[in-house]
PDB file of C-alpha atoms in Angstrom:
ATOM      1  CA  UNK A  29      12.622  12.844  -0.132  1.00  0.00           C
ATOM      2  CA  UNK A  30      15.301  11.915   2.370  1.00  0.00           C
ATOM      3  CA  UNK A  31      16.549   8.456   3.167  1.00  0.00           C
ATOM      4  CA  UNK A  32      18.200   7.256   6.324  1.00  0.00           C
ATOM      5  CA  UNK A  33      19.095   4.054   8.105  1.00  0.00           C
ATOM      6  CA  UNK A  34      17.223   3.456  11.333  1.00  0.00           C
ATOM      7  CA  UNK A  35      20.312   3.997  13.469  1.00  0.00           C
ATOM      8  CA  UNK A  36      21.214   7.373  11.950  1.00  0.00           C
ATOM      9  CA  UNK A  37      20.288  10.748  13.387  1.00  0.00           C
ATOM     10  CA  UNK A  38      17.437  12.974  12.257  1.00  0.00           C
ATOM     11  CA  UNK A  39      17.632  14.666   8.875  1.00  0.00           C
ATOM     12  CA  UNK A  40      16.230  17.912   7.482  1.00  0.00           C
ATOM     13  CA  UNK A  41      12.512  17.983   6.729  1.00  0.00           C
ATOM     14  CA  UNK A  42      11.189  16.506   3.503  1.00  0.00           C
ATOM     15  CA  UNK A  43       7.811  15.517   2.116  1.00  0.00           C
ATOM     16  CA  UNK A  44       8.680  11.829   2.525  1.00  0.00           C
ATOM     17  CA  UNK A  45      11.117  10.370   5.047  1.00  0.00           C
ATOM     18  CA  UNK A  46      12.423   6.907   4.205  1.00  0.00           C
ATOM     19  CA  UNK A  47      14.014   4.691   6.837  1.00  0.00           C
ATOM     20  CA  UNK A  48      15.229   1.157   6.279  1.00  0.00           C
ATOM     21  CA  UNK A  49      15.540  -1.589   8.864  1.00  0.00           C
ATOM     22  CA  UNK A  50      16.744  -4.884   7.425  1.00  0.00           C
ATOM     23  CA  UNK A  51      14.457  -5.799   4.545  1.00  0.00           C
ATOM     24  CA  UNK A  52      11.675  -3.388   5.553  1.00  0.00           C
ATOM     25  CA  UNK A  53      11.447   0.233   4.387  1.00  0.00           C
ATOM     26  CA  UNK A  54       9.186   2.727   6.158  1.00  0.00           C
ATOM     27  CA  UNK A  55       7.986   5.720   4.130  1.00  0.00           C
ATOM     28  CA  UNK A  56       6.569   8.458   6.358  1.00  0.00           C
ATOM     29  CA  UNK A  57       4.518  11.286   4.858  1.00  0.00           C
ATOM     30  CA  UNK A  58       5.880  14.500   6.289  1.00  0.00           C
ATOM     31  CA  UNK A  59       3.561  17.476   5.749  1.00  0.00           C
ATOM     32  CA  UNK A  60       2.152  17.741   9.292  1.00  0.00           C
ATOM     33  CA  UNK A  61       1.152  21.393   8.878  1.00  0.00           C
ATOM     34  CA  UNK A  62      -1.218  20.304   6.083  1.00  0.00           C
ATOM     35  CA  UNK A  63      -2.358  17.012   7.679  1.00  0.00           C
ATOM     36  CA  UNK A  64      -0.244  15.276   5.024  1.00  0.00           C
ATOM     37  CA  UNK A  65      -2.464  16.548   2.215  1.00  0.00           C
ATOM     38  CA  UNK A  66      -1.160  15.195  -1.073  1.00  0.00           C
ATOM     39  CA  UNK A  67       0.328  18.059  -3.028  1.00  0.00           C
ATOM     40  CA  UNK A  68       2.294  17.433  -6.204  1.00  0.00           C
ATOM     41  CA  UNK A  69       5.652  17.283  -4.461  1.00  0.00           C
ATOM     42  CA  UNK A  70       4.472  14.749  -1.899  1.00  0.00           C
ATOM     43  CA  UNK A  71       2.799  12.592  -4.524  1.00  0.00           C
ATOM     44  CA  UNK A  72       5.873  12.668  -6.731  1.00  0.00           C
ATOM     45  CA  UNK A  73       8.210  11.799  -3.875  1.00  0.00           C
ATOM     46  CA  UNK A  74       6.034   8.913  -2.651  1.00  0.00           C
ATOM     47  CA  UNK A  75       5.918   7.366  -6.105  1.00  0.00           C
ATOM     48  CA  UNK A  76       9.618   7.924  -6.783  1.00  0.00           C
ATOM     49  CA  UNK A  77      10.723   6.553  -3.414  1.00  0.00           C
ATOM     50  CA  UNK A  78       8.521   3.464  -3.582  1.00  0.00           C
ATOM     51  CA  UNK A  79       9.483   2.763  -7.194  1.00  0.00           C
ATOM     52  CA  UNK A  80      13.181   3.076  -6.393  1.00  0.00           C
ATOM     53  CA  UNK A  81      12.870   0.693  -3.442  1.00  0.00           C
ATOM     54  CA  UNK A  82      10.914  -1.768  -5.559  1.00  0.00           C
ATOM     55  CA  UNK A  83      13.641  -1.849  -8.210  1.00  0.00           C
ATOM     56  CA  UNK A  84      16.577  -2.136  -5.790  1.00  0.00           C
ATOM     57  CA  UNK A  85      16.536  -5.863  -5.382  1.00  0.00           C
ATOM     58  CA  UNK A  86      20.051  -6.338  -4.084  1.00  0.00           C
ATOM     59  CA  UNK A  87      20.243 -10.086  -4.573  1.00  0.00           C
ATOM     60  CA  UNK A  88      21.060 -13.100  -2.450  1.00  0.00           C
ATOM     61  CA  UNK A  89      18.431 -12.086   0.088  1.00  0.00           C
ATOM     62  CA  UNK A  90      19.262  -8.369  -0.097  1.00  0.00           C
ATOM     63  CA  UNK A  91      17.094  -5.398  -0.935  1.00  0.00           C
ATOM     64  CA  UNK A  92      13.729  -4.341   0.425  1.00  0.00           C
ATOM     65  CA  UNK A  93      11.053  -7.038   0.627  1.00  0.00           C
ATOM     66  CA  UNK A  94       8.249  -5.027   2.270  1.00  0.00           C
ATOM     67  CA  UNK A  95       7.260  -1.371   2.626  1.00  0.00           C
ATOM     68  CA  UNK A  96       5.251   0.388   5.328  1.00  0.00           C
ATOM     69  CA  UNK A  97       3.533   3.710   4.596  1.00  0.00           C
ATOM     70  CA  UNK A  98       2.730   5.957   7.556  1.00  0.00           C
ATOM     71  CA  UNK A  99       1.574   9.472   8.322  1.00  0.00           C
ATOM     72  CA  UNK A 100       1.255  11.117  11.720  1.00  0.00           C
ATOM     73  CA  UNK A 101      -0.888  10.172  14.708  1.00  0.00           C
ATOM     74  CA  UNK A 102      -3.384  12.813  13.625  1.00  0.00           C
ATOM     75  CA  UNK A 103      -3.484  12.164   9.901  1.00  0.00           C
ATOM     76  CA  UNK A 104      -2.307   9.471   7.503  1.00  0.00           C
ATOM     77  CA  UNK A 105      -3.220  11.736   4.582  1.00  0.00           C
ATOM     78  CA  UNK A 106      -6.165  14.128   4.513  1.00  0.00           C
ATOM     79  CA  UNK A 107      -6.794  13.978   0.768  1.00  0.00           C
ATOM     80  CA  UNK A 108      -5.434  15.968  -2.131  1.00  0.00           C
ATOM     81  CA  UNK A 109      -4.148  19.480  -1.508  1.00  0.00           C
ATOM     82  CA  UNK A 110      -7.223  21.517  -2.420  1.00  0.00           C
ATOM     83  CA  UNK A 111      -5.395  24.829  -2.161  1.00  0.00           C
ATOM     84  CA  UNK A 112      -3.018  23.679  -4.889  1.00  0.00           C
ATOM     85  CA  UNK A 113      -5.641  21.923  -6.990  1.00  0.00           C
ATOM     86  CA  UNK A 114      -8.283  24.668  -6.962  1.00  0.00           C
ATOM     87  CA  UNK A 115      -6.363  26.809  -9.453  1.00  0.00           C
ATOM     88  CA  UNK A 116      -6.191  24.095 -12.115  1.00  0.00           C
ATOM     89  CA  UNK A 117      -8.192  24.357 -15.307  1.00  0.00           C
ATOM     90  CA  UNK A 118      -9.537  21.434 -17.334  1.00  0.00           C
ATOM     91  CA  UNK A 119      -6.698  21.971 -19.802  1.00  0.00           C
ATOM     92  CA  UNK A 120      -4.137  21.862 -16.966  1.00  0.00           C
ATOM     93  CA  UNK A 121      -5.536  18.619 -15.568  1.00  0.00           C
ATOM     94  CA  UNK A 122      -5.767  17.045 -19.017  1.00  0.00           C
ATOM     95  CA  UNK A 123      -2.391  18.052 -20.401  1.00  0.00           C
ATOM     96  CA  UNK A 124      -0.591  17.261 -17.137  1.00  0.00           C
ATOM     97  CA  UNK A 125      -2.325  13.852 -17.050  1.00  0.00           C
ATOM     98  CA  UNK A 126      -3.157  14.616 -13.425  1.00  0.00           C
ATOM     99  CA  UNK A 127      -2.590  11.735 -10.983  1.00  0.00           C
ATOM    100  CA  UNK A 128      -1.390   9.323 -13.679  1.00  0.00           C
ATOM    101  CA  UNK A 129       1.816   8.686 -11.709  1.00  0.00           C
ATOM    102  CA  UNK A 130      -0.245   6.540  -9.339  1.00  0.00           C
ATOM    103  CA  UNK A 131      -0.528   3.880 -12.053  1.00  0.00           C
ATOM    104  CA  UNK A 132       3.203   3.323 -11.543  1.00  0.00           C
ATOM    105  CA  UNK A 133       2.726   3.123  -7.790  1.00  0.00           C
ATOM    106  CA  UNK A 134      -0.121   0.610  -8.054  1.00  0.00           C
ATOM    107  CA  UNK A 135       2.043  -1.648 -10.249  1.00  0.00           C
ATOM    108  CA  UNK A 136       4.781  -2.028  -7.586  1.00  0.00           C
ATOM    109  CA  UNK A 137       5.469  -5.695  -6.886  1.00  0.00           C
ATOM    110  CA  UNK A 138       6.927  -5.372  -3.389  1.00  0.00           C
ATOM    111  CA  UNK A 139       4.258  -5.949  -0.708  1.00  0.00           C
ATOM    112  CA  UNK A 140       3.045  -2.614   0.701  1.00  0.00           C
ATOM    113  CA  UNK A 141       1.364  -1.996   4.052  1.00  0.00           C
ATOM    114  CA  UNK A 142      -0.582   1.153   4.908  1.00  0.00           C
ATOM    115  CA  UNK A 143      -0.376   1.884   8.645  1.00  0.00           C
ATOM    116  CA  UNK A 144      -3.233   4.335   9.090  1.00  0.00           C
ATOM    117  CA  UNK A 145      -3.837   6.584  12.080  1.00  0.00           C
ATOM    118  CA  UNK A 146      -6.151   9.572  12.057  1.00  0.00           C
ATOM    119  CA  UNK A 147      -7.546  10.837   8.773  1.00  0.00           C
ATOM    120  CA  UNK A 148      -7.372   8.789   5.564  1.00  0.00           C
ATOM    121  CA  UNK A 149      -9.699  10.831   3.390  1.00  0.00           C
ATOM    122  CA  UNK A 150     -10.017  11.193  -0.355  1.00  0.00           C
ATOM    123  CA  UNK A 151      -6.570  10.672  -1.828  1.00  0.00           C
ATOM    124  CA  UNK A 152      -5.360   9.421   1.553  1.00  0.00           C
ATOM    125  CA  UNK A 153      -7.947   6.650   1.559  1.00  0.00           C
ATOM    126  CA  UNK A 154      -7.042   5.889  -2.053  1.00  0.00           C
ATOM    127  CA  UNK A 155      -3.332   5.723  -1.221  1.00  0.00           C
ATOM    128  CA  UNK A 156      -4.112   3.235   1.539  1.00  0.00           C
ATOM    129  CA  UNK A 157      -6.226   1.160  -0.847  1.00  0.00           C
ATOM    130  CA  UNK A 158      -3.354   0.968  -3.336  1.00  0.00           C
ATOM    131  CA  UNK A 159      -1.394  -0.884  -0.671  1.00  0.00           C
ATOM    132  CA  UNK A 160      -1.781  -4.622  -0.093  1.00  0.00           C
ATOM    133  CA  UNK A 161      -2.715  -4.512   3.595  1.00  0.00           C
ATOM    134  CA  UNK A 162      -4.290  -1.732   5.634  1.00  0.00           C
ATOM    135  CA  UNK A 163      -3.500  -1.837   9.343  1.00  0.00           C
ATOM    136  CA  UNK A 164      -5.662   0.750  11.095  1.00  0.00           C
ATOM    137  CA  UNK A 165      -5.227   2.378  14.463  1.00  0.00           C
ATOM    138  CA  UNK A 166      -8.448   2.593  16.431  1.00  0.00           C
ATOM    139  CA  UNK A 167      -8.293   6.348  15.780  1.00  0.00           C
ATOM    140  CA  UNK A 168      -8.421   5.963  11.984  1.00  0.00           C
ATOM    141  CA  UNK A 169     -11.102   7.688   9.922  1.00  0.00           C
ATOM    142  CA  UNK A 170     -11.741   6.672   6.303  1.00  0.00           C
ATOM    143  CA  UNK A 171     -13.802   8.374   3.626  1.00  0.00           C
ATOM    144  CA  UNK A 172     -14.184   9.656   0.076  1.00  0.00           C
ATOM    145  CA  UNK A 173     -15.565  13.160   0.702  1.00  0.00           C
ATOM    146  CA  UNK A 174     -14.967  14.547  -2.816  1.00  0.00           C
ATOM    147  CA  UNK A 175     -18.727  14.873  -3.462  1.00  0.00           C
ATOM    148  CA  UNK A 176     -18.844  17.771  -1.003  1.00  0.00           C
ATOM    149  CA  UNK A 177     -16.371  19.668  -3.185  1.00  0.00           C
ATOM    150  CA  UNK A 178     -18.298  19.015  -6.384  1.00  0.00           C
ATOM    151  CA  UNK A 179     -15.716  16.426  -7.402  1.00  0.00           C
ATOM    152  CA  UNK A 180     -15.394  12.662  -7.772  1.00  0.00           C
ATOM    153  CA  UNK A 181     -12.589  10.300  -6.660  1.00  0.00           C
ATOM    154  CA  UNK A 182      -9.568  10.423  -8.965  1.00  0.00           C
ATOM    155  CA  UNK A 183      -6.874   8.075  -7.616  1.00  0.00           C
ATOM    156  CA  UNK A 184      -8.882   4.906  -8.168  1.00  0.00           C
ATOM    157  CA  UNK A 185     -11.215   5.296  -5.197  1.00  0.00           C
ATOM    158  CA  UNK A 186     -14.441   4.501  -7.009  1.00  0.00           C
ATOM    159  CA  UNK A 187     -12.906   1.337  -8.450  1.00  0.00           C
ATOM    160  CA  UNK A 188     -10.884  -0.035  -5.525  1.00  0.00           C
ATOM    161  CA  UNK A 189     -13.484   0.837  -2.905  1.00  0.00           C
ATOM    162  CA  UNK A 190     -16.193  -0.955  -4.884  1.00  0.00           C
ATOM    163  CA  UNK A 191     -13.997  -4.036  -5.272  1.00  0.00           C
ATOM    164  CA  UNK A 192     -13.121  -3.993  -1.570  1.00  0.00           C
ATOM    165  CA  UNK A 193     -16.537  -3.469   0.015  1.00  0.00           C
ATOM    166  CA  UNK A 194     -19.147  -3.935  -2.735  1.00  0.00           C
ATOM    167  CA  UNK A 195     -21.371  -1.617  -4.739  1.00  0.00           C
ATOM    168  CA  UNK A 196     -23.832  -0.532  -2.056  1.00  0.00           C
ATOM    169  CA  UNK A 197     -21.324   0.262   0.672  1.00  0.00           C
ATOM    170  CA  UNK A 198     -19.169   2.116  -1.873  1.00  0.00           C
ATOM    171  CA  UNK A 199     -22.199   4.088  -3.068  1.00  0.00           C
ATOM    172  CA  UNK A 200     -22.970   5.017   0.542  1.00  0.00           C
ATOM    173  CA  UNK A 201     -19.496   6.435   1.155  1.00  0.00           C
ATOM    174  CA  UNK A 202     -18.997   8.106  -2.222  1.00  0.00           C
ATOM    175  CA  UNK A 203     -22.469   9.646  -2.644  1.00  0.00           C
ATOM    176  CA  UNK A 204     -22.785  10.907   0.939  1.00  0.00           C
ATOM    177  CA  UNK A 205     -19.127  11.728   1.543  1.00  0.00           C
ATOM    178  CA  UNK A 206     -19.410  10.471   5.116  1.00  0.00           C
ATOM    179  CA  UNK A 207     -16.436   9.158   7.063  1.00  0.00           C
ATOM    180  CA  UNK A 208     -16.281   5.870   8.949  1.00  0.00           C
ATOM    181  CA  UNK A 209     -14.199   4.754  11.894  1.00  0.00           C
ATOM    182  CA  UNK A 210     -11.733   1.899  12.043  1.00  0.00           C
ATOM    183  CA  UNK A 211     -14.205  -0.616  13.477  1.00  0.00           C
ATOM    184  CA  UNK A 212     -16.731  -0.081  10.685  1.00  0.00           C
ATOM    185  CA  UNK A 213     -13.953  -0.106   8.096  1.00  0.00           C
ATOM    186  CA  UNK A 214     -12.828  -3.500   9.381  1.00  0.00           C
ATOM    187  CA  UNK A 215     -16.378  -4.827   9.521  1.00  0.00           C
ATOM    188  CA  UNK A 216     -17.097  -4.003   5.870  1.00  0.00           C
ATOM    189  CA  UNK A 217     -13.744  -5.311   4.657  1.00  0.00           C
ATOM    190  CA  UNK A 218     -11.847  -2.100   3.967  1.00  0.00           C
ATOM    191  CA  UNK A 219      -9.032  -2.740   6.458  1.00  0.00           C
ATOM    192  CA  UNK A 220      -7.085  -5.870   7.361  1.00  0.00           C
ATOM    193  CA  UNK A 221      -6.721  -5.341  11.125  1.00  0.00           C
ATOM    194  CA  UNK A 222      -7.436  -2.747  13.803  1.00  0.00           C
ATOM    195  CA  UNK A 223      -4.962  -2.192  16.642  1.00  0.00           C
ATOM    196  CA  UNK A 224      -4.698   0.312  19.522  1.00  0.00           C
ATOM    197  CA  UNK A 225      -3.193   3.584  18.297  1.00  0.00           C
ATOM    198  CA  UNK A 226      -0.087   3.304  20.446  1.00  0.00           C
ATOM    199  CA  UNK A 227       0.657  -0.149  19.001  1.00  0.00           C
ATOM    200  CA  UNK A 228       0.306   0.787  15.318  1.00  0.00           C
ATOM    201  CA  UNK A 229       3.984   1.368  14.416  1.00  0.00           C
ATOM    202  CA  UNK A 230       5.169  -1.792  16.160  1.00  0.00           C
ATOM    203  CA  UNK A 231       2.371  -3.965  14.768  1.00  0.00           C
ATOM    204  CA  UNK A 232       2.876  -2.696  11.223  1.00  0.00           C
ATOM    205  CA  UNK A 233       6.610  -3.373  11.496  1.00  0.00           C
ATOM    206  CA  UNK A 234       5.992  -6.829  12.931  1.00  0.00           C
ATOM    207  CA  UNK A 235       3.738  -7.722  10.008  1.00  0.00           C
ATOM    208  CA  UNK A 236       6.173  -6.241   7.497  1.00  0.00           C
ATOM    209  CA  UNK A 237       9.099  -8.182   8.953  1.00  0.00           C
ATOM    210  CA  UNK A 238       7.065 -11.386   8.825  1.00  0.00           C
ATOM    211  CA  UNK A 239       6.370 -10.788   5.129  1.00  0.00           C
ATOM    212  CA  UNK A 240       9.943  -9.691   4.393  1.00  0.00           C
ATOM    213  CA  UNK A 241      11.274 -12.967   5.819  1.00  0.00           C
ATOM    214  CA  UNK A 242       9.725 -14.821   2.879  1.00  0.00           C
ATOM    215  CA  UNK A 243      11.150 -15.394  -0.577  1.00  0.00           C
ATOM    216  CA  UNK A 244      10.781 -12.280  -2.729  1.00  0.00           C
ATOM    217  CA  UNK A 245       9.935 -14.072  -6.019  1.00  0.00           C
ATOM    218  CA  UNK A 246       7.284 -16.084  -4.198  1.00  0.00           C
ATOM    219  CA  UNK A 247       5.899 -12.907  -2.608  1.00  0.00           C
ATOM    220  CA  UNK A 248       5.659 -11.364  -6.066  1.00  0.00           C
ATOM    221  CA  UNK A 249       3.834 -14.438  -7.360  1.00  0.00           C
ATOM    222  CA  UNK A 250       1.387 -14.543  -4.437  1.00  0.00           C
ATOM    223  CA  UNK A 251       0.611 -10.829  -4.755  1.00  0.00           C
ATOM    224  CA  UNK A 252       0.001 -11.223  -8.491  1.00  0.00           C
ATOM    225  CA  UNK A 253      -2.386 -14.112  -7.844  1.00  0.00           C
ATOM    226  CA  UNK A 254      -4.574 -12.137  -5.463  1.00  0.00           C
ATOM    227  CA  UNK A 255      -4.625  -9.057  -7.700  1.00  0.00           C
ATOM    228  CA  UNK A 256      -5.488 -11.171 -10.741  1.00  0.00           C
ATOM    229  CA  UNK A 257      -8.518 -12.572  -8.904  1.00  0.00           C
ATOM    230  CA  UNK A 258     -10.119  -9.129  -9.125  1.00  0.00           C
ATOM    231  CA  UNK A 259      -9.989  -9.051 -12.924  1.00  0.00           C
ATOM    232  CA  UNK A 260     -10.800 -12.556 -14.178  1.00  0.00           C
ATOM    233  CA  UNK A 261     -13.449 -15.241 -13.770  1.00  0.00           C
ATOM    234  CA  UNK A 262     -13.057 -17.932 -11.125  1.00  0.00           C
ATOM    235  CA  UNK A 263     -12.208 -20.539 -13.742  1.00  0.00           C
ATOM    236  CA  UNK A 264      -9.559 -18.318 -15.336  1.00  0.00           C
ATOM    237  CA  UNK A 265      -8.126 -17.446 -11.946  1.00  0.00           C
ATOM    238  CA  UNK A 266      -7.840 -21.071 -10.832  1.00  0.00           C
ATOM    239  CA  UNK A 267      -6.069 -22.008 -14.045  1.00  0.00           C
ATOM    240  CA  UNK A 268      -3.661 -19.112 -13.583  1.00  0.00           C
ATOM    241  CA  UNK A 269      -3.076 -20.123  -9.965  1.00  0.00           C
ATOM    242  CA  UNK A 270      -2.144 -23.644 -10.997  1.00  0.00           C
ATOM    243  CA  UNK A 271       0.319 -22.377 -13.588  1.00  0.00           C
ATOM    244  CA  UNK A 272       1.971 -20.109 -11.030  1.00  0.00           C
ATOM    245  CA  UNK A 273       2.086 -22.932  -8.480  1.00  0.00           C
ATOM    246  CA  UNK A 274       3.756 -25.290 -10.948  1.00  0.00           C
ATOM    247  CA  UNK A 275       6.287 -22.637 -11.953  1.00  0.00           C
ATOM    248  CA  UNK A 276       7.293 -22.411  -8.296  1.00  0.00           C
ATOM    249  CA  UNK A 277       9.030 -25.760  -8.576  1.00  0.00           C
ATOM    250  CA  UNK A 278      11.677 -23.910 -10.563  1.00  0.00           C
ATOM    251  CA  UNK A 279      12.542 -21.691  -7.582  1.00  0.00           C
ATOM    252  CA  UNK A 280      15.451 -22.658  -5.367  1.00  0.00           C
ATOM    253  CA  UNK A 281      13.514 -21.137  -2.471  1.00  0.00           C
ATOM    254  CA  UNK A 282      10.593 -23.489  -3.046  1.00  0.00           C
ATOM    255  CA  UNK A 283      12.911 -26.480  -2.801  1.00  0.00           C
ATOM    256  CA  UNK A 284      14.509 -24.977   0.306  1.00  0.00           C
ATOM    257  CA  UNK A 285      11.130 -24.321   1.919  1.00  0.00           C
ATOM    258  CA  UNK A 286       9.935 -27.884   1.432  1.00  0.00           C
ATOM    259  CA  UNK A 287      13.276 -29.314   2.546  1.00  0.00           C
ATOM    260  CA  UNK A 288      13.188 -27.201   5.713  1.00  0.00           C
ATOM    261  CA  UNK A 289       9.628 -28.256   6.525  1.00  0.00           C
ATOM    262  CA  UNK A 290      10.387 -31.943   6.966  1.00  0.00           C
ATOM    263  CA  UNK A 291      13.066 -31.587   9.703  1.00  0.00           C
ATOM    264  CA  UNK A 292      11.160 -28.567  11.135  1.00  0.00           C
ATOM    265  CA  UNK A 293      13.954 -26.045  10.671  1.00  0.00           C
ATOM    266  CA  UNK A 294      13.647 -22.443   9.535  1.00  0.00           C
ATOM    267  CA  UNK A 295      14.150 -22.105   5.771  1.00  0.00           C
ATOM    268  CA  UNK A 296      17.122 -20.131   4.480  1.00  0.00           C
ATOM    269  CA  UNK A 297      15.603 -18.213   1.569  1.00  0.00           C
ATOM    270  CA  UNK A 298      17.939 -16.498  -0.902  1.00  0.00           C
ATOM    271  CA  UNK A 299      15.357 -14.916  -3.234  1.00  0.00           C
ATOM    272  CA  UNK A 300      16.260 -17.375  -5.980  1.00  0.00           C
TER     273      UNK A 300
END
């Protein structure tokens, strides 16, 4: 992985290139020769980079408050690296606890946006689904084609896809292995928004900056609320929501936000 500020020059190639602009970090997958297929190095660097950014809070309004994950115009990520994976035995996969590092990635509290152009297949689709928003270029193609390889999803695809689009749509994609375009993905609820391909980087950054302008502890709380809704009953979720809402009155940023609303000024959040 390499890291650079937006105003610095280009760096040597790496599997993941991290750039930071204000409170937004962009993590770009950088294996164009392999359509950003997820080999072990790329997976490790994505998880390590995102985890490091999530933990670097800065303080007093510092640190990263939103992340954007991107690939190339041709491919966000075209699945796991089959050439690397094909030599594994059952013992290798079991003893190495293959793909378990993604549990750490999925637990990241900082809001994450997948900006998807081109292929998001298999592990690439699953990586996008681990993010909190999926902004798709009109060129995007989504799918879980593992069935054609005699395999099943392994990065949470069968679980997150079912939660996102329902049993019957998920069965369609997983059992047939077919791919769908951005418009269908938006229609069935897999993606948040579809934008023209040439506008994807700017739109993803605009959304990320809008999120990053909010109070980080409140962002964490809001993200936890939505994720909790997937795992509990409605009654349990509403009770949890009320507890989180009431706890917000202990945040300095909540007091600042309400104080700023009355005179119609912009709030000055400090992540406190």
